[in-house]
């Protein structure tokens, strides 16, 4: 019913768009990946997965109106791993269960000043810390939603979405705390303005997670904050980019835990003639008083943050402070390869409360593109101190896009 109402409302706005000629654009992409995980403390300490994902669909457009339908399927060619929903958790998790699903099913009306999107869609806001697509995992996170993006003046943008279902990375076999879909009345709102220092964004995320689905996690929350992201040229060959964020989160709707916690981010990158140097400090704070809880980001693309070993997808009760430094170098062209990039990042993880040193992590990445295929090798090494156990992960991946 919600799909029908959303589509009907958009058709009423679009009106004359149907009178124009319809154009068709195919959607096709594939990913082949080998992932290895070695984690101490389990009965079987190693997992190996060779997986293939394919997506195919079609976008039909006429003037300002378009409709997109994309299906996806995930197949495990080598399945010596625990996928999070099947089998016993006696070996490291690799969160790519086999799946077949309707990935995108949306109707969109788009003009220079207004974009309306209804149906199953991708939503990735800002750096995806709070709302994202989780594109690294095979069954990317999408949203059953109605979204409006309004640009009434130069540099000014309002982005508001109402989401009634979150389609998770766990696929059609998801269950328990790892549901295929989590319902709730979610509201995402961003108001941004481009200033000389960068884009200043005020945001509000009201996350309503179905308590029956997430059970003890109690992830319903309301988050309000500000973010500044910009870049400045230092010379013809050098520039610096930066991000500053602050947010305050508290319990919302049916969450039985009364709490409030803070989020901070300061990040800067210096880019000089292909070299990149990066440093940052991110805090997902712990609340004061009982019950102890902390700042959570259940709808974010959390793989992008706090190390690729995925030790902190759920923030510990005592919060987390992530101090990181990194660097890399890139070539526009290197023989038959384009967009060649080498990166390294080191993290130190500490608690926000009680002065605990959780551990350290090293991340390495090499990537390049050959025609329509992107190749990458990624490595993560988590050295545990007081949180979780030593873990090493390796990914070898090829992505093809039509």
mmCIF file of C-alpha atoms in Angstrom:
data_model
loop_
_atom_site.group_PDB
_atom_site.id
_atom_site.type_symbol
_atom_site.label_atom_id
_atom_site.label_comp_id
_atom_site.label_asym_id
_atom_site.label_seq_id
_atom_site.Cartn_x
_atom_site.Cartn_y
_atom_site.Cartn_z
ATOM 1 C CA UNK A 1 0.000 0.000 0.000
ATOM 2 C CA UNK A 2 2.791 2.467 0.876
ATOM 3 C CA UNK A 3 4.466 1.802 -2.500
ATOM 4 C CA UNK A 4 1.186 2.510 -4.277
ATOM 5 C CA UNK A 5 0.537 5.728 -2.357
ATOM 6 C CA UNK A 6 4.076 6.967 -2.993
ATOM 7 C CA UNK A 7 3.850 6.180 -6.702
ATOM 8 C CA UNK A 8 0.430 7.794 -7.044
ATOM 9 C CA UNK A 9 1.594 11.006 -5.403
ATOM 10 C CA UNK A 10 4.627 11.224 -7.689
ATOM 11 C CA UNK A 11 2.569 10.541 -10.815
ATOM 12 C CA UNK A 12 0.269 13.399 -9.859
ATOM 13 C CA UNK A 13 3.256 15.737 -9.628
ATOM 14 C CA UNK A 14 4.874 14.443 -12.826
ATOM 15 C CA UNK A 15 1.798 14.659 -15.062
ATOM 16 C CA UNK A 16 2.915 15.686 -18.566
ATOM 17 C CA UNK A 17 6.223 13.798 -18.405
ATOM 18 C CA UNK A 18 4.537 10.731 -19.934
ATOM 19 C CA UNK A 19 3.906 12.629 -23.158
ATOM 20 C CA UNK A 20 7.621 12.539 -23.970
ATOM 21 C CA UNK A 21 9.534 9.700 -25.542
ATOM 22 C CA UNK A 22 10.606 6.875 -23.217
ATOM 23 C CA UNK A 23 14.312 5.962 -23.123
ATOM 24 C CA UNK A 24 15.686 2.743 -21.654
ATOM 25 C CA UNK A 25 19.032 2.250 -19.891
ATOM 26 C CA UNK A 26 20.217 -1.186 -18.717
ATOM 27 C CA UNK A 27 21.774 -1.680 -15.284
ATOM 28 C CA UNK A 28 24.366 -4.449 -14.958
ATOM 29 C CA UNK A 29 27.197 -5.082 -12.539
ATOM 30 C CA UNK A 30 29.072 -8.014 -11.036
ATOM 31 C CA UNK A 31 31.490 -8.632 -8.175
ATOM 32 C CA UNK A 32 33.823 -11.562 -7.558
ATOM 33 C CA UNK A 33 35.597 -11.626 -4.199
ATOM 34 C CA UNK A 34 37.802 -13.897 -2.156
ATOM 35 C CA UNK A 35 37.721 -13.117 1.558
ATOM 36 C CA UNK A 36 39.870 -14.776 4.222
ATOM 37 C CA UNK A 37 39.443 -14.229 7.970
ATOM 38 C CA UNK A 38 41.697 -15.507 10.751
ATOM 39 C CA UNK A 39 40.365 -14.805 14.253
ATOM 40 C CA UNK A 40 41.728 -16.051 17.561
ATOM 41 C CA UNK A 41 39.468 -17.575 20.207
ATOM 42 C CA UNK A 42 37.137 -19.614 17.979
ATOM 43 C CA UNK A 43 36.865 -23.374 17.611
ATOM 44 C CA UNK A 44 37.709 -22.957 13.927
ATOM 45 C CA UNK A 45 39.843 -19.856 13.623
ATOM 46 C CA UNK A 46 39.771 -19.469 9.827
ATOM 47 C CA UNK A 47 37.088 -18.733 7.244
ATOM 48 C CA UNK A 48 37.365 -18.682 3.460
ATOM 49 C CA UNK A 49 34.739 -17.379 1.067
ATOM 50 C CA UNK A 50 34.739 -17.075 -2.709
ATOM 51 C CA UNK A 51 31.553 -15.279 -3.620
ATOM 52 C CA UNK A 52 29.911 -13.913 -6.741
ATOM 53 C CA UNK A 53 27.239 -11.248 -6.895
ATOM 54 C CA UNK A 54 25.348 -10.079 -9.966
ATOM 55 C CA UNK A 55 22.871 -7.231 -10.337
ATOM 56 C CA UNK A 56 20.733 -6.528 -13.378
ATOM 57 C CA UNK A 57 17.893 -4.185 -14.097
ATOM 58 C CA UNK A 58 16.506 -1.378 -16.184
ATOM 59 C CA UNK A 59 15.843 2.338 -15.903
ATOM 60 C CA UNK A 60 13.035 3.730 -18.036
ATOM 61 C CA UNK A 61 12.831 7.514 -18.254
ATOM 62 C CA UNK A 62 10.609 10.064 -19.896
ATOM 63 C CA UNK A 63 11.390 13.695 -19.278
ATOM 64 C CA UNK A 64 11.581 14.320 -15.544
ATOM 65 C CA UNK A 65 10.106 10.933 -14.629
ATOM 66 C CA UNK A 66 12.000 7.650 -14.353
ATOM 67 C CA UNK A 67 11.440 4.156 -13.005
ATOM 68 C CA UNK A 68 14.228 1.778 -11.962
ATOM 69 C CA UNK A 69 14.048 -1.907 -11.108
ATOM 70 C CA UNK A 70 17.190 -3.875 -10.158
ATOM 71 C CA UNK A 71 17.447 -7.451 -8.926
ATOM 72 C CA UNK A 72 20.470 -9.087 -7.322
ATOM 73 C CA UNK A 73 21.756 -12.535 -6.495
ATOM 74 C CA UNK A 74 24.673 -13.731 -4.343
ATOM 75 C CA UNK A 75 26.288 -17.146 -4.760
ATOM 76 C CA UNK A 76 28.970 -18.731 -2.558
ATOM 77 C CA UNK A 77 31.389 -20.657 -4.787
ATOM 78 C CA UNK A 78 33.525 -21.543 -1.759
ATOM 79 C CA UNK A 79 31.534 -21.488 1.479
ATOM 80 C CA UNK A 80 33.967 -22.398 4.251
ATOM 81 C CA UNK A 81 32.654 -19.600 6.452
ATOM 82 C CA UNK A 82 29.921 -18.495 8.848
ATOM 83 C CA UNK A 83 27.720 -15.981 7.021
ATOM 84 C CA UNK A 84 25.946 -14.599 10.089
ATOM 85 C CA UNK A 85 22.604 -16.368 9.542
ATOM 86 C CA UNK A 86 23.491 -19.941 8.505
ATOM 87 C CA UNK A 87 25.543 -22.458 10.434
ATOM 88 C CA UNK A 88 27.169 -22.291 13.842
ATOM 89 C CA UNK A 89 29.305 -19.339 14.863
ATOM 90 C CA UNK A 90 32.354 -21.535 15.392
ATOM 91 C CA UNK A 91 34.445 -19.713 12.796
ATOM 92 C CA UNK A 92 34.926 -16.050 11.793
ATOM 93 C CA UNK A 93 31.935 -14.307 10.282
ATOM 94 C CA UNK A 94 31.984 -13.175 6.658
ATOM 95 C CA UNK A 95 28.743 -11.217 6.304
ATOM 96 C CA UNK A 96 27.810 -12.201 2.733
ATOM 97 C CA UNK A 97 25.042 -14.826 2.924
ATOM 98 C CA UNK A 98 23.688 -16.293 -0.287
ATOM 99 C CA UNK A 99 20.704 -14.266 -1.392
ATOM 100 C CA UNK A 100 18.299 -13.357 -4.144
ATOM 101 C CA UNK A 101 16.338 -10.145 -3.813
ATOM 102 C CA UNK A 102 14.723 -7.104 -5.344
ATOM 103 C CA UNK A 103 17.460 -4.536 -4.737
ATOM 104 C CA UNK A 104 15.946 -1.352 -6.219
ATOM 105 C CA UNK A 105 12.327 -0.655 -7.162
ATOM 106 C CA UNK A 106 11.816 3.093 -7.346
ATOM 107 C CA UNK A 107 9.919 5.797 -9.171
ATOM 108 C CA UNK A 108 11.623 9.191 -9.413
ATOM 109 C CA UNK A 109 10.616 12.663 -10.517
ATOM 110 C CA UNK A 110 13.571 14.994 -11.036
ATOM 111 C CA UNK A 111 13.959 18.635 -11.981
ATOM 112 C CA UNK A 112 16.719 21.164 -11.308
ATOM 113 C CA UNK A 113 15.145 22.244 -8.015
ATOM 114 C CA UNK A 114 13.281 19.143 -6.867
ATOM 115 C CA UNK A 115 13.834 15.383 -6.749
ATOM 116 C CA UNK A 116 11.138 13.037 -5.429
ATOM 117 C CA UNK A 117 11.907 9.335 -5.022
ATOM 118 C CA UNK A 118 9.504 6.659 -3.847
ATOM 119 C CA UNK A 119 9.988 2.931 -3.319
ATOM 120 C CA UNK A 120 12.995 0.773 -2.537
ATOM 121 C CA UNK A 121 16.077 2.929 -2.952
ATOM 122 C CA UNK A 122 19.625 3.670 -1.909
ATOM 123 C CA UNK A 123 20.121 6.506 0.582
ATOM 124 C CA UNK A 124 23.668 7.625 1.446
ATOM 125 C CA UNK A 125 23.891 10.864 3.425
ATOM 126 C CA UNK A 126 27.103 12.873 3.829
ATOM 127 C CA UNK A 127 29.972 10.476 4.679
ATOM 128 C CA UNK A 128 27.475 7.642 5.435
ATOM 129 C CA UNK A 129 28.360 7.622 9.127
ATOM 130 C CA UNK A 130 24.705 7.693 10.154
ATOM 131 C CA UNK A 131 22.811 6.621 7.018
ATOM 132 C CA UNK A 132 24.413 4.613 4.227
ATOM 133 C CA UNK A 133 24.223 1.843 1.639
ATOM 134 C CA UNK A 134 26.883 -0.524 3.131
ATOM 135 C CA UNK A 135 28.099 -1.065 -0.426
ATOM 136 C CA UNK A 136 31.114 -3.162 0.595
ATOM 137 C CA UNK A 137 28.880 -6.053 1.645
ATOM 138 C CA UNK A 138 27.175 -7.988 -1.131
ATOM 139 C CA UNK A 139 23.581 -7.421 -0.055
ATOM 140 C CA UNK A 140 23.822 -3.637 0.210
ATOM 141 C CA UNK A 141 21.452 -1.851 2.589
ATOM 142 C CA UNK A 142 18.472 -0.163 0.943
ATOM 143 C CA UNK A 143 15.393 1.613 2.211
ATOM 144 C CA UNK A 144 11.678 1.420 1.491
ATOM 145 C CA UNK A 145 11.040 5.133 1.606
ATOM 146 C CA UNK A 146 9.700 8.371 0.218
ATOM 147 C CA UNK A 147 12.400 11.001 -0.181
ATOM 148 C CA UNK A 148 12.294 14.662 -1.212
ATOM 149 C CA UNK A 149 15.387 16.696 -2.156
ATOM 150 C CA UNK A 150 14.703 20.404 -2.611
ATOM 151 C CA UNK A 151 17.208 23.040 -3.802
ATOM 152 C CA UNK A 152 15.289 26.351 -3.569
ATOM 153 C CA UNK A 153 18.370 28.581 -3.922
ATOM 154 C CA UNK A 154 21.986 28.331 -4.978
ATOM 155 C CA UNK A 155 23.995 26.408 -2.386
ATOM 156 C CA UNK A 156 20.944 25.557 -0.272
ATOM 157 C CA UNK A 157 19.478 22.045 -0.106
ATOM 158 C CA UNK A 158 16.831 20.335 2.005
ATOM 159 C CA UNK A 159 16.797 16.527 2.052
ATOM 160 C CA UNK A 160 13.999 14.733 3.931
ATOM 161 C CA UNK A 161 13.088 11.037 3.861
ATOM 162 C CA UNK A 162 10.460 8.918 5.565
ATOM 163 C CA UNK A 163 11.523 5.259 5.805
ATOM 164 C CA UNK A 164 9.180 2.470 6.853
ATOM 165 C CA UNK A 165 11.500 -0.493 6.251
ATOM 166 C CA UNK A 166 15.278 -1.001 6.182
ATOM 167 C CA UNK A 167 16.397 -3.842 3.915
ATOM 168 C CA UNK A 168 19.513 -5.162 5.636
ATOM 169 C CA UNK A 169 22.679 -6.919 4.433
ATOM 170 C CA UNK A 170 21.437 -10.290 5.764
ATOM 171 C CA UNK A 171 19.265 -11.200 2.783
ATOM 172 C CA UNK A 172 16.092 -13.255 2.626
ATOM 173 C CA UNK A 173 17.331 -15.768 5.227
ATOM 174 C CA UNK A 174 17.872 -13.097 7.884
ATOM 175 C CA UNK A 175 16.325 -13.804 11.270
ATOM 176 C CA UNK A 176 16.602 -13.018 14.980
ATOM 177 C CA UNK A 177 18.764 -9.975 15.598
ATOM 178 C CA UNK A 178 19.827 -10.153 11.907
ATOM 179 C CA UNK A 179 16.522 -9.620 10.163
ATOM 180 C CA UNK A 180 16.002 -9.432 6.417
ATOM 181 C CA UNK A 181 14.162 -6.164 7.024
ATOM 182 C CA UNK A 182 13.607 -3.995 10.074
ATOM 183 C CA UNK A 183 10.439 -1.928 10.186
ATOM 184 C CA UNK A 184 9.770 1.366 11.911
ATOM 185 C CA UNK A 185 8.867 4.986 11.306
ATOM 186 C CA UNK A 186 12.297 6.462 10.500
ATOM 187 C CA UNK A 187 12.833 10.104 9.528
ATOM 188 C CA UNK A 188 16.069 11.467 8.011
ATOM 189 C CA UNK A 189 16.419 15.234 7.572
ATOM 190 C CA UNK A 190 19.383 17.259 6.255
ATOM 191 C CA UNK A 191 19.600 20.977 5.633
ATOM 192 C CA UNK A 192 22.857 22.047 3.978
ATOM 193 C CA UNK A 193 24.335 25.304 2.737
ATOM 194 C CA UNK A 194 27.544 25.883 0.790
ATOM 195 C CA UNK A 195 29.769 28.466 2.495
ATOM 196 C CA UNK A 196 33.275 29.711 1.601
ATOM 197 C CA UNK A 197 34.661 27.273 4.194
ATOM 198 C CA UNK A 198 32.697 24.283 2.933
ATOM 199 C CA UNK A 199 29.277 22.690 3.127
ATOM 200 C CA UNK A 200 27.594 23.240 6.478
ATOM 201 C CA UNK A 201 24.909 20.652 7.265
ATOM 202 C CA UNK A 202 22.435 20.401 10.087
ATOM 203 C CA UNK A 203 20.878 16.983 10.470
ATOM 204 C CA UNK A 204 18.271 15.058 12.411
ATOM 205 C CA UNK A 205 17.961 11.264 12.284
ATOM 206 C CA UNK A 206 15.027 9.657 14.059
ATOM 207 C CA UNK A 207 15.695 5.914 13.982
ATOM 208 C CA UNK A 208 12.795 3.684 14.936
ATOM 209 C CA UNK A 209 14.006 0.082 15.070
ATOM 210 C CA UNK A 210 11.409 -2.643 15.540
ATOM 211 C CA UNK A 211 12.097 -3.797 19.100
ATOM 212 C CA UNK A 212 10.846 -7.320 18.424
ATOM 213 C CA UNK A 213 13.434 -7.666 15.665
ATOM 214 C CA UNK A 214 16.527 -6.232 17.334
ATOM 215 C CA UNK A 215 15.560 -7.532 20.782
ATOM 216 C CA UNK A 216 18.170 -6.597 23.393
ATOM 217 C CA UNK A 217 20.065 -4.172 21.150
ATOM 218 C CA UNK A 218 17.439 -1.418 21.644
ATOM 219 C CA UNK A 219 18.744 0.716 18.785
ATOM 220 C CA UNK A 220 15.929 3.256 18.441
ATOM 221 C CA UNK A 221 17.478 6.703 18.829
ATOM 222 C CA UNK A 222 17.238 10.366 17.916
ATOM 223 C CA UNK A 223 20.384 12.112 16.715
ATOM 224 C CA UNK A 224 20.835 15.836 16.049
ATOM 225 C CA UNK A 225 24.049 17.427 14.850
ATOM 226 C CA UNK A 226 26.147 19.690 12.651
ATOM 227 C CA UNK A 227 28.781 18.891 10.050
ATOM 228 C CA UNK A 228 31.255 21.025 8.077
ATOM 229 C CA UNK A 229 33.067 19.492 5.089
ATOM 230 C CA UNK A 230 35.268 21.483 2.766
ATOM 231 C CA UNK A 231 38.593 21.894 0.965
ATOM 232 C CA UNK A 232 41.038 24.728 0.387
ATOM 233 C CA UNK A 233 43.821 25.064 -2.177
ATOM 234 C CA UNK A 234 47.227 25.796 -0.691
ATOM 235 C CA UNK A 235 48.955 26.098 -4.071
ATOM 236 C CA UNK A 236 48.607 24.777 -7.611
ATOM 237 C CA UNK A 237 49.943 21.426 -6.439
ATOM 238 C CA UNK A 238 48.520 21.148 -2.924
ATOM 239 C CA UNK A 239 45.182 21.277 -1.161
ATOM 240 C CA UNK A 240 43.770 20.397 2.227
ATOM 241 C CA UNK A 241 40.325 18.897 2.833
ATOM 242 C CA UNK A 242 38.647 18.629 6.202
ATOM 243 C CA UNK A 243 35.606 17.402 8.104
ATOM 244 C CA UNK A 244 34.253 18.533 11.463
ATOM 245 C CA UNK A 245 31.164 16.951 13.034
ATOM 246 C CA UNK A 246 29.294 17.000 16.298
ATOM 247 C CA UNK A 247 26.091 15.169 17.233
ATOM 248 C CA UNK A 248 24.032 14.409 20.306
ATOM 249 C CA UNK A 249 22.080 11.150 20.547
ATOM 250 C CA UNK A 250 19.420 9.973 22.987
ATOM 251 C CA UNK A 251 16.793 7.259 23.314
ATOM 252 C CA UNK A 252 13.742 7.398 21.061
ATOM 253 C CA UNK A 253 10.321 5.792 20.734
ATOM 254 C CA UNK A 254 10.219 2.327 22.359
ATOM 255 C CA UNK A 255 13.856 2.189 23.470
ATOM 256 C CA UNK A 256 13.666 1.346 27.190
ATOM 257 C CA UNK A 257 17.150 2.688 27.932
ATOM 258 C CA UNK A 258 17.149 6.338 28.929
ATOM 259 C CA UNK A 259 20.512 7.682 27.751
ATOM 260 C CA UNK A 260 22.337 10.460 25.938
ATOM 261 C CA UNK A 261 25.773 10.403 24.306
ATOM 262 C CA UNK A 262 27.942 12.620 22.104
ATOM 263 C CA UNK A 263 29.697 12.143 18.769
ATOM 264 C CA UNK A 264 32.771 14.069 17.588
ATOM 265 C CA UNK A 265 34.842 13.929 14.419
ATOM 266 C CA UNK A 266 37.837 15.969 13.292
ATOM 267 C CA UNK A 267 39.535 14.828 10.070
ATOM 268 C CA UNK A 268 42.023 16.444 7.672
ATOM 269 C CA UNK A 269 43.745 15.281 4.479
ATOM 270 C CA UNK A 270 46.707 16.945 2.740
ATOM 271 C CA UNK A 271 46.973 16.205 -0.987
ATOM 272 C CA UNK A 272 50.305 17.088 -2.669
ATOM 273 C CA UNK A 273 51.220 15.882 -6.176
ATOM 274 C CA UNK A 274 49.595 12.481 -5.818
ATOM 275 C CA UNK A 275 50.594 11.991 -2.174
ATOM 276 C CA UNK A 276 47.887 11.986 0.508
ATOM 277 C CA UNK A 277 48.432 12.344 4.245
ATOM 278 C CA UNK A 278 45.438 11.921 6.536
ATOM 279 C CA UNK A 279 44.809 12.164 10.275
ATOM 280 C CA UNK A 280 41.650 12.152 12.337
ATOM 281 C CA UNK A 281 40.024 11.633 15.698
ATOM 282 C CA UNK A 282 36.529 10.178 16.064
ATOM 283 C CA UNK A 283 34.608 9.698 19.307
ATOM 284 C CA UNK A 284 31.411 7.720 19.785
ATOM 285 C CA UNK A 285 30.755 8.618 23.383
ATOM 286 C CA UNK A 286 29.491 6.661 26.358
ATOM 287 C CA UNK A 287 26.492 7.874 28.297
ATOM 288 C CA UNK A 288 26.674 8.797 31.962
ATOM 289 C CA UNK A 289 24.730 6.946 34.612
ATOM 290 C CA UNK A 290 22.923 3.608 34.327
ATOM 291 C CA UNK A 291 22.065 1.734 32.237
ATOM 292 C CA UNK A 292 25.431 2.069 30.501
ATOM 293 C CA UNK A 293 25.041 2.502 26.760
ATOM 294 C CA UNK A 294 26.775 4.446 24.014
ATOM 295 C CA UNK A 295 26.385 6.295 20.733
ATOM 296 C CA UNK A 296 25.191 3.843 18.053
ATOM 297 C CA UNK A 297 24.957 4.058 14.250
ATOM 298 C CA UNK A 298 22.791 1.057 13.219
ATOM 299 C CA UNK A 299 21.989 2.473 9.753
ATOM 300 C CA UNK A 300 25.455 3.746 8.836
ATOM 301 C CA UNK A 301 28.046 2.242 6.512
ATOM 302 C CA UNK A 302 30.107 1.233 9.526
ATOM 303 C CA UNK A 303 32.679 -0.766 7.550
ATOM 304 C CA UNK A 304 34.151 2.560 6.391
ATOM 305 C CA UNK A 305 34.968 3.578 9.965
ATOM 306 C CA UNK A 306 37.075 2.267 12.866
ATOM 307 C CA UNK A 307 38.984 -0.333 10.897
ATOM 308 C CA UNK A 308 38.059 -2.978 8.351
ATOM 309 C CA UNK A 309 38.333 -5.877 10.806
ATOM 310 C CA UNK A 310 34.788 -4.889 11.894
ATOM 311 C CA UNK A 311 35.439 -5.072 15.627
ATOM 312 C CA UNK A 312 33.323 -2.025 16.424
ATOM 313 C CA UNK A 313 30.248 -2.252 14.214
ATOM 314 C CA UNK A 314 28.311 -1.971 17.477
ATOM 315 C CA UNK A 315 29.820 0.625 19.801
ATOM 316 C CA UNK A 316 30.996 -0.879 23.122
ATOM 317 C CA UNK A 317 29.106 0.208 26.261
ATOM 318 C CA UNK A 318 32.079 2.326 27.317
ATOM 319 C CA UNK A 319 32.170 4.157 23.978
ATOM 320 C CA UNK A 320 35.141 4.362 21.635
ATOM 321 C CA UNK A 321 37.816 6.862 20.663
ATOM 322 C CA UNK A 322 39.567 6.251 17.357
ATOM 323 C CA UNK A 323 42.824 8.075 16.649
ATOM 324 C CA UNK A 324 44.017 7.348 13.119
ATOM 325 C CA UNK A 325 46.774 8.400 10.723
ATOM 326 C CA UNK A 326 47.298 7.317 7.150
ATOM 327 C CA UNK A 327 48.875 8.020 3.831
ATOM 328 C CA UNK A 328 48.924 6.956 0.233
ATOM 329 C CA UNK A 329 49.986 7.653 -3.312
ATOM 330 C CA UNK A 330 48.128 7.532 -6.597
ATOM 331 C CA UNK A 331 48.850 7.414 -10.328
ATOM 332 C CA UNK A 332 46.342 8.498 -12.958
ATOM 333 C CA UNK A 333 47.836 6.001 -15.398
ATOM 334 C CA UNK A 334 50.345 3.191 -14.887
ATOM 335 C CA UNK A 335 50.715 1.093 -18.019
ATOM 336 C CA UNK A 336 47.318 -0.467 -18.806
ATOM 337 C CA UNK A 337 46.017 0.485 -15.351
ATOM 338 C CA UNK A 338 44.213 3.705 -14.485
ATOM 339 C CA UNK A 339 43.344 5.213 -11.125
ATOM 340 C CA UNK A 340 46.093 3.271 -9.346
ATOM 341 C CA UNK A 341 46.114 3.880 -5.594
ATOM 342 C CA UNK A 342 48.085 2.627 -2.565
ATOM 343 C CA UNK A 343 46.852 3.393 0.960
ATOM 344 C CA UNK A 344 47.761 2.592 4.560
ATOM 345 C CA UNK A 345 45.937 3.592 7.769
ATOM 346 C CA UNK A 346 46.798 2.901 11.421
ATOM 347 C CA UNK A 347 44.181 3.096 14.203
ATOM 348 C CA UNK A 348 44.458 3.252 17.975
ATOM 349 C CA UNK A 349 41.196 2.387 19.756
ATOM 350 C CA UNK A 350 40.454 3.458 23.321
ATOM 351 C CA UNK A 351 37.313 3.628 25.437
ATOM 352 C CA UNK A 352 35.518 6.897 26.066
ATOM 353 C CA UNK A 353 34.986 5.878 29.692
ATOM 354 C CA UNK A 354 37.232 3.958 32.160
ATOM 355 C CA UNK A 355 40.480 4.514 30.209
ATOM 356 C CA UNK A 356 40.683 1.176 28.382
ATOM 357 C CA UNK A 357 42.979 0.550 25.422
ATOM 358 C CA UNK A 358 40.905 -1.715 23.181
ATOM 359 C CA UNK A 359 43.552 -2.401 20.550
ATOM 360 C CA UNK A 360 45.308 -1.208 17.375
ATOM 361 C CA UNK A 361 44.652 -1.925 13.716
ATOM 362 C CA UNK A 362 46.559 -1.611 10.451
ATOM 363 C CA UNK A 363 44.652 -1.321 7.154
ATOM 364 C CA UNK A 364 46.247 -1.624 3.693
ATOM 365 C CA UNK A 365 44.632 -1.150 0.276
ATOM 366 C CA UNK A 366 45.803 -1.325 -3.339
ATOM 367 C CA UNK A 367 43.367 -0.635 -6.173
ATOM 368 C CA UNK A 368 43.364 0.001 -9.913
ATOM 369 C CA UNK A 369 40.999 0.015 -12.861
ATOM 370 C CA UNK A 370 41.174 -1.840 -16.183
ATOM 371 C CA UNK A 371 38.494 -0.653 -18.593
ATOM 372 C CA UNK A 372 35.197 -1.269 -16.751
ATOM 373 C CA UNK A 373 36.683 -3.488 -14.030
ATOM 374 C CA UNK A 374 38.069 -2.244 -10.711
ATOM 375 C CA UNK A 375 40.606 -4.526 -9.007
ATOM 376 C CA UNK A 376 41.537 -4.278 -5.331
ATOM 377 C CA UNK A 377 43.494 -6.043 -2.604
ATOM 378 C CA UNK A 378 42.649 -5.119 0.982
ATOM 379 C CA UNK A 379 44.161 -6.233 4.310
ATOM 380 C CA UNK A 380 43.259 -5.658 7.963
ATOM 381 C CA UNK A 381 45.242 -6.658 11.059
ATOM 382 C CA UNK A 382 43.622 -6.024 14.459
ATOM 383 C CA UNK A 383 45.903 -6.369 17.495
ATOM 384 C CA UNK A 384 43.660 -6.826 20.546
ATOM 385 C CA UNK A 385 44.536 -5.374 23.931
ATOM 386 C CA UNK A 386 41.381 -5.353 26.066
ATOM 387 C CA UNK A 387 38.588 -5.760 23.456
ATOM 388 C CA UNK A 388 37.829 -8.788 21.239
ATOM 389 C CA UNK A 389 40.645 -10.993 19.892
ATOM 390 C CA UNK A 390 43.462 -10.753 17.351
ATOM 391 C CA UNK A 391 42.033 -10.826 13.832
ATOM 392 C CA UNK A 392 43.489 -10.730 10.333
ATOM 393 C CA UNK A 393 41.454 -10.357 7.142
ATOM 394 C CA UNK A 394 42.310 -10.356 3.436
ATOM 395 C CA UNK A 395 40.155 -9.459 0.434
ATOM 396 C CA UNK A 396 40.919 -9.875 -3.284
ATOM 397 C CA UNK A 397 38.145 -8.326 -5.345
ATOM 398 C CA UNK A 398 37.050 -7.515 -8.887
ATOM 399 C CA UNK A 399 34.099 -5.209 -9.651
ATOM 400 C CA UNK A 400 32.648 -4.875 -13.132
ATOM 401 C CA UNK A 401 30.089 -2.250 -14.109
ATOM 402 C CA UNK A 402 28.343 -1.942 -17.465
#
